[in-house]
Amino acid sequence: MTTNRRPTPRRALRRLPLNAAAGLTVVICLFPVYWMVTTAFKPSRDIQSYEPRLVPREWTLDHFRAAVQADGFALFWRNSILVTLSAVLLALLVALGAAYAVARLRWRGRRQFMLAVFIAQMAPWESLIIPIYIIARDTDMLDRLPTLTLVYFMITLPFTVVVLRGFIAGIPPELEEAAQVDGCTRVGAFRRVAFPLLAPGLMATSLFGFITAWNEFTYANFLIIKQQDSRTLPVWLSSFQTTFGTDWGATMAASTLFALPALIVFLALQRHVTSGLTAGGVKG
């Protein structure tokens, strides 16, 4: 016989400071996003007013029209989507093979390989800007979208390997061995048995890779210099100005539109994120 235990008033009172701190943290984190979105809907006179209001008195879509109709918005949007999806798919493909080799096979240097992956994951990628720029310059790879794709692939690959390794190690190898007994090859057993169980890990790593590549600014700003048509949205947003200065309404509207794809991807995959990150961190 089970009974539902309700929290006692004393226990609820002890939790009150933690709940208040959690609520305050949420407000602090979300307020800049709220201010960005509401500013995008405010008329220009309210944006520049000396008396800011949390809730706009009037709502307008003029800033969104200005952002969408601005020169290069559709082109840079396409560039960001192309580079981000290419980097994520390439990282998943390579990391899946590397993670399987580390989790299932026994070969000399396996531990050293994972140590190198962890070191690469901890390294600050900003410290590699100069050598990557020199390599891209000497190989005539500046001002090209494939260069950004390779850089973003390099950034997201270590995390993807770590998470997928944990997931593959958590799948009992007896399942694949049973499939091989029934006539499947090693690759066929992995594709038919283990791969469907990797969905949470694939979703978690895809989300991380998408947000990382979608929001990246530094490499896109340094590697795309002359060819303006090869720039991505983060670089374009940094120069969203008119002849009279910065158009804050259009900038906030463009930033809101820029944040929508990452938000949509997160809402679509968020059910798998927690389990994916947890399994990748503790299994294997």
PDB file of C-alpha atoms in Angstrom:
ATOM      1  CA  MET A   1       0.000   0.000   0.000  1.00  0.00           C
ATOM      2  CA  THR A   2       1.415   3.338  -1.030  1.00  0.00           C
ATOM      3  CA  THR A   3       0.526   6.760   0.283  1.00  0.00           C
ATOM      4  CA  ASN A   4       1.107  10.134  -1.289  1.00  0.00           C
ATOM      5  CA  ARG A   5       3.292  12.185   0.973  1.00  0.00           C
ATOM      6  CA  ARG A   6       2.641  15.873   0.906  1.00  0.00           C
ATOM      7  CA  PRO A   7       5.449  18.262   1.827  1.00  0.00           C
ATOM      8  CA  THR A   8       5.127  19.502   5.369  1.00  0.00           C
ATOM      9  CA  PRO A   9       4.983  23.267   6.016  1.00  0.00           C
ATOM     10  CA  ARG A  10       8.437  23.120   7.563  1.00  0.00           C
ATOM     11  CA  ARG A  11       9.912  21.380   4.519  1.00  0.00           C
ATOM     12  CA  ALA A  12       8.163  23.828   2.193  1.00  0.00           C
ATOM     13  CA  LEU A  13       9.575  26.697   4.243  1.00  0.00           C
ATOM     14  CA  ARG A  14      13.105  25.304   3.905  1.00  0.00           C
ATOM     15  CA  ARG A  15      12.667  25.070   0.149  1.00  0.00           C
ATOM     16  CA  LEU A  16      11.426  28.625  -0.148  1.00  0.00           C
ATOM     17  CA  PRO A  17      14.908  30.257  -0.422  1.00  0.00           C
ATOM     18  CA  LEU A  18      15.974  27.729  -3.074  1.00  0.00           C
ATOM     19  CA  ASN A  19      12.791  28.262  -5.056  1.00  0.00           C
ATOM     20  CA  ALA A  20      13.181  32.019  -4.773  1.00  0.00           C
ATOM     21  CA  ALA A  21      16.812  31.810  -5.958  1.00  0.00           C
ATOM     22  CA  ALA A  22      15.789  29.593  -8.872  1.00  0.00           C
ATOM     23  CA  GLY A  23      13.010  32.001  -9.837  1.00  0.00           C
ATOM     24  CA  LEU A  24      15.372  34.971  -9.643  1.00  0.00           C
ATOM     25  CA  THR A  25      17.918  33.169 -11.825  1.00  0.00           C
ATOM     26  CA  VAL A  26      15.263  32.445 -14.450  1.00  0.00           C
ATOM     27  CA  VAL A  27      14.150  36.078 -14.463  1.00  0.00           C
ATOM     28  CA  ILE A  28      17.726  37.362 -14.811  1.00  0.00           C
ATOM     29  CA  CYS A  29      18.446  34.962 -17.690  1.00  0.00           C
ATOM     30  CA  LEU A  30      15.212  35.594 -19.568  1.00  0.00           C
ATOM     31  CA  PHE A  31      14.922  39.351 -19.104  1.00  0.00           C
ATOM     32  CA  PRO A  32      17.442  40.255 -21.865  1.00  0.00           C
ATOM     33  CA  VAL A  33      15.559  37.972 -24.259  1.00  0.00           C
ATOM     34  CA  TYR A  34      12.253  39.536 -23.233  1.00  0.00           C
ATOM     35  CA  TRP A  35      13.686  43.023 -23.717  1.00  0.00           C
ATOM     36  CA  MET A  36      15.006  42.101 -27.164  1.00  0.00           C
ATOM     37  CA  VAL A  37      11.639  40.739 -28.304  1.00  0.00           C
ATOM     38  CA  THR A  38       9.560  43.606 -26.912  1.00  0.00           C
ATOM     39  CA  THR A  39      11.951  46.184 -28.365  1.00  0.00           C
ATOM     40  CA  ALA A  40      11.463  44.588 -31.776  1.00  0.00           C
ATOM     41  CA  PHE A  41       7.732  45.349 -31.520  1.00  0.00           C
ATOM     42  CA  LYS A  42       8.081  48.902 -30.131  1.00  0.00           C
ATOM     43  CA  PRO A  43       7.793  51.995 -32.356  1.00  0.00           C
ATOM     44  CA  SER A  44      11.066  53.875 -32.814  1.00  0.00           C
ATOM     45  CA  ARG A  45       9.931  56.778 -30.630  1.00  0.00           C
ATOM     46  CA  ASP A  46       9.332  54.411 -27.683  1.00  0.00           C
ATOM     47  CA  ILE A  47      12.725  52.711 -28.147  1.00  0.00           C
ATOM     48  CA  GLN A  48      14.535  56.041 -27.827  1.00  0.00           C
ATOM     49  CA  SER A  49      12.330  57.332 -25.019  1.00  0.00           C
ATOM     50  CA  TYR A  50      13.904  58.433 -21.741  1.00  0.00           C
ATOM     51  CA  GLU A  51      11.160  56.534 -19.881  1.00  0.00           C
ATOM     52  CA  PRO A  52      11.530  52.854 -20.844  1.00  0.00           C
ATOM     53  CA  ARG A  53       8.472  50.667 -20.413  1.00  0.00           C
ATOM     54  CA  LEU A  54       8.477  46.946 -19.735  1.00  0.00           C
ATOM     55  CA  VAL A  55       5.304  46.490 -21.786  1.00  0.00           C
ATOM     56  CA  PRO A  56       5.037  48.444 -25.054  1.00  0.00           C
ATOM     57  CA  ARG A  57       2.128  50.853 -25.287  1.00  0.00           C
ATOM     58  CA  GLU A  58       1.927  50.246 -29.039  1.00  0.00           C
ATOM     59  CA  TRP A  59       2.932  47.245 -31.109  1.00  0.00           C
ATOM     60  CA  THR A  60       4.316  47.384 -34.637  1.00  0.00           C
ATOM     61  CA  LEU A  61       5.749  45.015 -37.229  1.00  0.00           C
ATOM     62  CA  ASP A  62       7.658  47.712 -39.097  1.00  0.00           C
ATOM     63  CA  HIS A  63      11.015  46.628 -37.664  1.00  0.00           C
ATOM     64  CA  PHE A  64      10.481  43.034 -38.791  1.00  0.00           C
ATOM     65  CA  ARG A  65       9.637  44.240 -42.292  1.00  0.00           C
ATOM     66  CA  ALA A  66      12.794  46.367 -42.332  1.00  0.00           C
ATOM     67  CA  ALA A  67      14.920  43.416 -41.175  1.00  0.00           C
ATOM     68  CA  VAL A  68      13.497  40.941 -43.686  1.00  0.00           C
ATOM     69  CA  GLN A  69      13.722  43.421 -46.569  1.00  0.00           C
ATOM     70  CA  ALA A  70      17.286  44.507 -45.714  1.00  0.00           C
ATOM     71  CA  ASP A  71      20.012  43.720 -48.224  1.00  0.00           C
ATOM     72  CA  GLY A  72      21.531  40.318 -47.677  1.00  0.00           C
ATOM     73  CA  PHE A  73      19.165  38.994 -45.015  1.00  0.00           C
ATOM     74  CA  ALA A  74      17.901  36.042 -47.072  1.00  0.00           C
ATOM     75  CA  LEU A  75      21.396  35.295 -48.425  1.00  0.00           C
ATOM     76  CA  PHE A  76      23.077  35.317 -45.009  1.00  0.00           C
ATOM     77  CA  TRP A  77      20.219  33.263 -43.567  1.00  0.00           C
ATOM     78  CA  ARG A  78      20.834  30.648 -46.252  1.00  0.00           C
ATOM     79  CA  ASN A  79      24.591  30.717 -45.561  1.00  0.00           C
ATOM     80  CA  SER A  80      24.052  30.143 -41.842  1.00  0.00           C
ATOM     81  CA  ILE A  81      21.646  27.267 -42.433  1.00  0.00           C
ATOM     82  CA  LEU A  82      23.958  25.645 -44.992  1.00  0.00           C
ATOM     83  CA  VAL A  83      27.101  25.902 -42.869  1.00  0.00           C
ATOM     84  CA  THR A  84      25.401  24.835 -39.634  1.00  0.00           C
ATOM     85  CA  LEU A  85      23.610  21.785 -41.008  1.00  0.00           C
ATOM     86  CA  SER A  86      26.670  20.652 -42.966  1.00  0.00           C
ATOM     87  CA  ALA A  87      28.919  20.903 -39.903  1.00  0.00           C
ATOM     88  CA  VAL A  88      26.439  19.059 -37.664  1.00  0.00           C
ATOM     89  CA  LEU A  89      25.849  16.222 -40.124  1.00  0.00           C
ATOM     90  CA  LEU A  90      29.571  15.818 -40.795  1.00  0.00           C
ATOM     91  CA  ALA A  91      30.349  15.765 -37.059  1.00  0.00           C
ATOM     92  CA  LEU A  92      27.666  13.128 -36.426  1.00  0.00           C
ATOM     93  CA  LEU A  93      28.944  10.925 -39.242  1.00  0.00           C
ATOM     94  CA  VAL A  94      32.600  11.031 -38.174  1.00  0.00           C
ATOM     95  CA  ALA A  95      31.899  10.909 -34.425  1.00  0.00           C
ATOM     96  CA  LEU A  96      29.625   7.885 -34.799  1.00  0.00           C
ATOM     97  CA  GLY A  97      32.451   5.834 -36.282  1.00  0.00           C
ATOM     98  CA  ALA A  98      35.005   7.086 -33.760  1.00  0.00           C
ATOM     99  CA  ALA A  99      32.684   6.513 -30.791  1.00  0.00           C
ATOM    100  CA  TYR A 100      31.876   2.976 -31.947  1.00  0.00           C
ATOM    101  CA  ALA A 101      35.573   2.156 -32.353  1.00  0.00           C
ATOM    102  CA  VAL A 102      36.350   3.399 -28.847  1.00  0.00           C
ATOM    103  CA  ALA A 103      33.338   1.797 -27.144  1.00  0.00           C
ATOM    104  CA  ARG A 104      33.282  -1.597 -28.887  1.00  0.00           C
ATOM    105  CA  LEU A 105      36.759  -2.351 -30.213  1.00  0.00           C
ATOM    106  CA  ARG A 106      39.996  -2.975 -28.319  1.00  0.00           C
ATOM    107  CA  TRP A 107      43.044  -1.434 -29.942  1.00  0.00           C
ATOM    108  CA  ARG A 108      46.341   0.039 -28.833  1.00  0.00           C
ATOM    109  CA  GLY A 109      46.153   3.746 -28.038  1.00  0.00           C
ATOM    110  CA  ARG A 110      42.408   3.776 -27.322  1.00  0.00           C
ATOM    111  CA  ARG A 111      42.793   5.505 -23.953  1.00  0.00           C
ATOM    112  CA  GLN A 112      45.277   7.996 -25.353  1.00  0.00           C
ATOM    113  CA  PHE A 113      42.839   8.780 -28.139  1.00  0.00           C
ATOM    114  CA  MET A 114      40.034   9.567 -25.680  1.00  0.00           C
ATOM    115  CA  LEU A 115      42.429  11.659 -23.600  1.00  0.00           C
ATOM    116  CA  ALA A 116      43.253  13.688 -26.702  1.00  0.00           C
ATOM    117  CA  VAL A 117      39.522  14.108 -27.388  1.00  0.00           C
ATOM    118  CA  PHE A 118      38.910  15.387 -23.855  1.00  0.00           C
ATOM    119  CA  ILE A 119      41.822  17.815 -24.139  1.00  0.00           C
ATOM    120  CA  ALA A 120      40.483  19.072 -27.471  1.00  0.00           C
ATOM    121  CA  GLN A 121      37.065  19.566 -25.903  1.00  0.00           C
ATOM    122  CA  MET A 122      38.500  21.599 -23.023  1.00  0.00           C
ATOM    123  CA  ALA A 123      40.744  23.765 -25.188  1.00  0.00           C
ATOM    124  CA  PRO A 124      39.505  27.332 -25.856  1.00  0.00           C
ATOM    125  CA  TRP A 125      38.904  27.507 -29.594  1.00  0.00           C
ATOM    126  CA  GLU A 126      39.535  31.257 -29.629  1.00  0.00           C
ATOM    127  CA  SER A 127      43.219  30.495 -29.040  1.00  0.00           C
ATOM    128  CA  LEU A 128      43.366  28.791 -32.451  1.00  0.00           C
ATOM    129  CA  ILE A 129      42.120  31.749 -34.479  1.00  0.00           C
ATOM    130  CA  ILE A 130      45.591  32.875 -35.605  1.00  0.00           C
ATOM    131  CA  PRO A 131      46.921  29.436 -36.701  1.00  0.00           C
ATOM    132  CA  ILE A 132      43.638  28.597 -38.435  1.00  0.00           C
ATOM    133  CA  TYR A 133      43.690  31.957 -40.191  1.00  0.00           C
ATOM    134  CA  ILE A 134      47.285  31.400 -41.352  1.00  0.00           C
ATOM    135  CA  ILE A 135      46.464  27.900 -42.619  1.00  0.00           C
ATOM    136  CA  ALA A 136      43.375  29.171 -44.451  1.00  0.00           C
ATOM    137  CA  ARG A 137      45.353  32.020 -45.976  1.00  0.00           C
ATOM    138  CA  ASP A 138      48.237  29.846 -47.139  1.00  0.00           C
ATOM    139  CA  THR A 139      45.875  27.254 -48.661  1.00  0.00           C
ATOM    140  CA  ASP A 140      43.696  29.850 -50.365  1.00  0.00           C
ATOM    141  CA  MET A 141      40.677  28.922 -48.212  1.00  0.00           C
ATOM    142  CA  LEU A 142      39.734  32.369 -46.939  1.00  0.00           C
ATOM    143  CA  ASP A 143      36.327  33.831 -47.788  1.00  0.00           C
ATOM    144  CA  ARG A 144      34.795  30.415 -48.417  1.00  0.00           C
ATOM    145  CA  LEU A 145      31.863  28.746 -46.706  1.00  0.00           C
ATOM    146  CA  PRO A 146      33.496  25.250 -46.729  1.00  0.00           C
ATOM    147  CA  THR A 147      36.233  26.686 -44.500  1.00  0.00           C
ATOM    148  CA  LEU A 148      33.669  27.743 -41.902  1.00  0.00           C
ATOM    149  CA  THR A 149      32.011  24.346 -42.196  1.00  0.00           C
ATOM    150  CA  LEU A 150      35.290  22.577 -41.411  1.00  0.00           C
ATOM    151  CA  VAL A 151      35.994  24.886 -38.464  1.00  0.00           C
ATOM    152  CA  TYR A 152      32.553  24.327 -36.952  1.00  0.00           C
ATOM    153  CA  PHE A 153      32.929  20.603 -37.563  1.00  0.00           C
ATOM    154  CA  MET A 154      36.225  20.695 -35.671  1.00  0.00           C
ATOM    155  CA  ILE A 155      34.633  22.593 -32.777  1.00  0.00           C
ATOM    156  CA  THR A 156      31.658  20.252 -32.330  1.00  0.00           C
ATOM    157  CA  LEU A 157      33.413  16.935 -33.015  1.00  0.00           C
ATOM    158  CA  PRO A 158      35.015  16.275 -29.561  1.00  0.00           C
ATOM    159  CA  PHE A 159      31.750  16.767 -27.660  1.00  0.00           C
ATOM    160  CA  THR A 160      29.911  14.568 -30.156  1.00  0.00           C
ATOM    161  CA  VAL A 161      32.458  11.762 -29.775  1.00  0.00           C
ATOM    162  CA  VAL A 162      32.267  11.862 -25.961  1.00  0.00           C
ATOM    163  CA  VAL A 163      28.466  11.751 -25.805  1.00  0.00           C
ATOM    164  CA  LEU A 164      28.020   9.054 -28.455  1.00  0.00           C
ATOM    165  CA  ARG A 165      30.756   6.920 -26.885  1.00  0.00           C
ATOM    166  CA  GLY A 166      28.831   6.949 -23.610  1.00  0.00           C
ATOM    167  CA  PHE A 167      25.636   5.903 -25.328  1.00  0.00           C
ATOM    168  CA  ILE A 168      27.211   3.095 -27.344  1.00  0.00           C
ATOM    169  CA  ALA A 169      28.994   1.786 -24.235  1.00  0.00           C
ATOM    170  CA  GLY A 170      25.639   1.747 -22.436  1.00  0.00           C
ATOM    171  CA  ILE A 171      24.054  -0.558 -25.029  1.00  0.00           C
ATOM    172  CA  PRO A 172      24.643  -4.252 -24.136  1.00  0.00           C
ATOM    173  CA  PRO A 173      26.964  -5.764 -26.764  1.00  0.00           C
ATOM    174  CA  GLU A 174      25.030  -9.028 -26.470  1.00  0.00           C
ATOM    175  CA  LEU A 175      22.269  -7.466 -28.566  1.00  0.00           C
ATOM    176  CA  GLU A 176      24.618  -6.973 -31.494  1.00  0.00           C
ATOM    177  CA  GLU A 177      26.200 -10.397 -30.950  1.00  0.00           C
ATOM    178  CA  ALA A 178      22.764 -12.005 -31.146  1.00  0.00           C
ATOM    179  CA  ALA A 179      22.093 -10.217 -34.427  1.00  0.00           C
ATOM    180  CA  GLN A 180      25.440 -11.432 -35.784  1.00  0.00           C
ATOM    181  CA  VAL A 181      24.531 -14.994 -34.809  1.00  0.00           C
ATOM    182  CA  ASP A 182      21.359 -14.584 -36.880  1.00  0.00           C
ATOM    183  CA  GLY A 183      23.446 -13.694 -39.914  1.00  0.00           C
ATOM    184  CA  CYS A 184      24.037  -9.935 -39.682  1.00  0.00           C
ATOM    185  CA  THR A 185      27.440  -8.448 -40.247  1.00  0.00           C
ATOM    186  CA  ARG A 186      29.002  -6.194 -37.614  1.00  0.00           C
ATOM    187  CA  VAL A 187      27.868  -3.118 -39.530  1.00  0.00           C
ATOM    188  CA  GLY A 188      24.417  -4.579 -40.110  1.00  0.00           C
ATOM    189  CA  ALA A 189      24.010  -5.476 -36.441  1.00  0.00           C
ATOM    190  CA  PHE A 190      24.967  -1.967 -35.411  1.00  0.00           C
ATOM    191  CA  ARG A 191      22.594  -0.400 -37.955  1.00  0.00           C
ATOM    192  CA  ARG A 192      19.637  -2.618 -37.072  1.00  0.00           C
ATOM    193  CA  VAL A 193      20.066  -2.963 -33.300  1.00  0.00           C
ATOM    194  CA  ALA A 194      22.267  -0.279 -31.741  1.00  0.00           C
ATOM    195  CA  PHE A 195      21.656   2.684 -34.011  1.00  0.00           C
ATOM    196  CA  PRO A 196      17.921   3.040 -33.187  1.00  0.00           C
ATOM    197  CA  LEU A 197      18.826   3.152 -29.476  1.00  0.00           C
ATOM    198  CA  LEU A 198      21.170   6.096 -30.056  1.00  0.00           C
ATOM    199  CA  ALA A 199      18.373   8.575 -30.799  1.00  0.00           C
ATOM    200  CA  PRO A 200      18.706  10.537 -27.502  1.00  0.00           C
ATOM    201  CA  GLY A 201      22.463  10.884 -27.929  1.00  0.00           C
ATOM    202  CA  LEU A 202      22.138  11.939 -31.549  1.00  0.00           C
ATOM    203  CA  MET A 203      19.522  14.518 -30.616  1.00  0.00           C
ATOM    204  CA  ALA A 204      21.598  15.956 -27.770  1.00  0.00           C
ATOM    205  CA  THR A 205      24.738  16.279 -29.859  1.00  0.00           C
ATOM    206  CA  SER A 206      22.789  17.681 -32.805  1.00  0.00           C
ATOM    207  CA  LEU A 207      21.328  20.391 -30.586  1.00  0.00           C
ATOM    208  CA  PHE A 208      24.717  21.309 -29.152  1.00  0.00           C
ATOM    209  CA  GLY A 209      26.322  21.411 -32.583  1.00  0.00           C
ATOM    210  CA  PHE A 210      23.497  23.418 -34.117  1.00  0.00           C
ATOM    211  CA  ILE A 211      23.483  26.101 -31.413  1.00  0.00           C
ATOM    212  CA  THR A 212      27.286  26.327 -31.376  1.00  0.00           C
ATOM    213  CA  ALA A 213      27.642  26.710 -35.141  1.00  0.00           C
ATOM    214  CA  TRP A 214      24.560  28.903 -35.534  1.00  0.00           C
ATOM    215  CA  ASN A 215      25.699  31.462 -32.955  1.00  0.00           C
ATOM    216  CA  GLU A 216      29.431  31.465 -33.776  1.00  0.00           C
ATOM    217  CA  PHE A 217      30.746  34.934 -34.646  1.00  0.00           C
ATOM    218  CA  THR A 218      34.520  35.100 -34.207  1.00  0.00           C
ATOM    219  CA  TYR A 219      35.657  32.659 -36.898  1.00  0.00           C
ATOM    220  CA  ALA A 220      33.014  33.868 -39.344  1.00  0.00           C
ATOM    221  CA  ASN A 221      34.265  37.417 -38.853  1.00  0.00           C
ATOM    222  CA  PHE A 222      37.969  36.557 -39.284  1.00  0.00           C
ATOM    223  CA  LEU A 223      37.777  33.997 -42.081  1.00  0.00           C
ATOM    224  CA  ILE A 224      35.239  35.823 -44.272  1.00  0.00           C
ATOM    225  CA  ILE A 225      36.805  39.206 -45.031  1.00  0.00           C
ATOM    226  CA  LYS A 226      36.463  40.171 -48.682  1.00  0.00           C
ATOM    227  CA  GLN A 227      33.551  38.085 -49.935  1.00  0.00           C
ATOM    228  CA  GLN A 228      30.580  39.769 -48.259  1.00  0.00           C
ATOM    229  CA  ASP A 229      28.166  37.275 -49.855  1.00  0.00           C
ATOM    230  CA  SER A 230      29.787  34.440 -47.878  1.00  0.00           C
ATOM    231  CA  ARG A 231      29.085  35.949 -44.476  1.00  0.00           C
ATOM    232  CA  THR A 232      26.697  34.457 -41.945  1.00  0.00           C
ATOM    233  CA  LEU A 233      23.922  36.074 -39.952  1.00  0.00           C
ATOM    234  CA  PRO A 234      25.921  36.791 -36.739  1.00  0.00           C
ATOM    235  CA  VAL A 235      28.449  38.857 -38.697  1.00  0.00           C
ATOM    236  CA  TRP A 236      25.700  40.613 -40.626  1.00  0.00           C
ATOM    237  CA  LEU A 237      23.868  41.518 -37.408  1.00  0.00           C
ATOM    238  CA  SER A 238      26.956  43.247 -36.053  1.00  0.00           C
ATOM    239  CA  SER A 239      26.855  45.750 -38.907  1.00  0.00           C
ATOM    240  CA  PHE A 240      23.092  46.358 -39.050  1.00  0.00           C
ATOM    241  CA  GLN A 241      23.182  50.134 -39.412  1.00  0.00           C
ATOM    242  CA  THR A 242      21.629  52.900 -41.461  1.00  0.00           C
ATOM    243  CA  THR A 243      22.968  56.255 -42.611  1.00  0.00           C
ATOM    244  CA  PHE A 244      21.639  57.748 -39.358  1.00  0.00           C
ATOM    245  CA  GLY A 245      23.304  55.233 -37.043  1.00  0.00           C
ATOM    246  CA  THR A 246      22.198  51.946 -35.551  1.00  0.00           C
ATOM    247  CA  ASP A 247      18.594  51.002 -36.200  1.00  0.00           C
ATOM    248  CA  TRP A 248      17.881  49.394 -32.840  1.00  0.00           C
ATOM    249  CA  GLY A 249      14.354  48.334 -33.711  1.00  0.00           C
ATOM    250  CA  ALA A 250      15.415  46.518 -36.871  1.00  0.00           C
ATOM    251  CA  THR A 251      18.473  45.091 -35.088  1.00  0.00           C
ATOM    252  CA  MET A 252      16.291  43.614 -32.341  1.00  0.00           C
ATOM    253  CA  ALA A 253      13.809  42.303 -34.898  1.00  0.00           C
ATOM    254  CA  ALA A 254      16.607  40.665 -36.903  1.00  0.00           C
ATOM    255  CA  SER A 255      18.067  39.218 -33.683  1.00  0.00           C
ATOM    256  CA  THR A 256      14.663  37.778 -32.775  1.00  0.00           C
ATOM    257  CA  LEU A 257      14.363  36.151 -36.186  1.00  0.00           C
ATOM    258  CA  PHE A 258      17.934  34.890 -35.828  1.00  0.00           C
ATOM    259  CA  ALA A 259      17.106  33.232 -32.488  1.00  0.00           C
ATOM    260  CA  LEU A 260      14.005  31.455 -33.789  1.00  0.00           C
ATOM    261  CA  PRO A 261      15.723  28.477 -35.526  1.00  0.00           C
ATOM    262  CA  ALA A 262      17.771  27.607 -32.426  1.00  0.00           C
ATOM    263  CA  LEU A 263      14.647  27.928 -30.261  1.00  0.00           C
ATOM    264  CA  ILE A 264      12.635  25.703 -32.588  1.00  0.00           C
ATOM    265  CA  VAL A 265      15.381  23.060 -32.666  1.00  0.00           C
ATOM    266  CA  PHE A 266      15.643  23.139 -28.867  1.00  0.00           C
ATOM    267  CA  LEU A 267      11.871  22.762 -28.362  1.00  0.00           C
ATOM    268  CA  ALA A 268      11.810  19.895 -30.844  1.00  0.00           C
ATOM    269  CA  LEU A 269      14.714  18.017 -29.232  1.00  0.00           C
ATOM    270  CA  GLN A 270      14.534  19.059 -25.585  1.00  0.00           C
ATOM    271  CA  ARG A 271      12.951  15.765 -24.482  1.00  0.00           C
ATOM    272  CA  HIS A 272      16.144  13.945 -25.478  1.00  0.00           C
ATOM    273  CA  VAL A 273      18.671  16.514 -24.259  1.00  0.00           C
ATOM    274  CA  THR A 274      18.753  15.626 -20.550  1.00  0.00           C
ATOM    275  CA  SER A 275      18.974  11.871 -21.082  1.00  0.00           C
ATOM    276  CA  GLY A 276      21.529  12.322 -23.829  1.00  0.00           C
ATOM    277  CA  LEU A 277      23.866  14.532 -21.821  1.00  0.00           C
ATOM    278  CA  THR A 278      23.512  12.366 -18.698  1.00  0.00           C
ATOM    279  CA  ALA A 279      24.218   9.115 -20.503  1.00  0.00           C
ATOM    280  CA  GLY A 280      27.159  10.591 -22.355  1.00  0.00           C
ATOM    281  CA  GLY A 281      28.671  11.843 -19.118  1.00  0.00           C
ATOM    282  CA  VAL A 282      28.427   8.785 -16.872  1.00  0.00           C
ATOM    283  CA  LYS A 283      28.276   5.643 -18.995  1.00  0.00           C
ATOM    284  CA  GLY A 284      31.220   3.741 -20.324  1.00  0.00           C
TER     285      GLY A 284
END
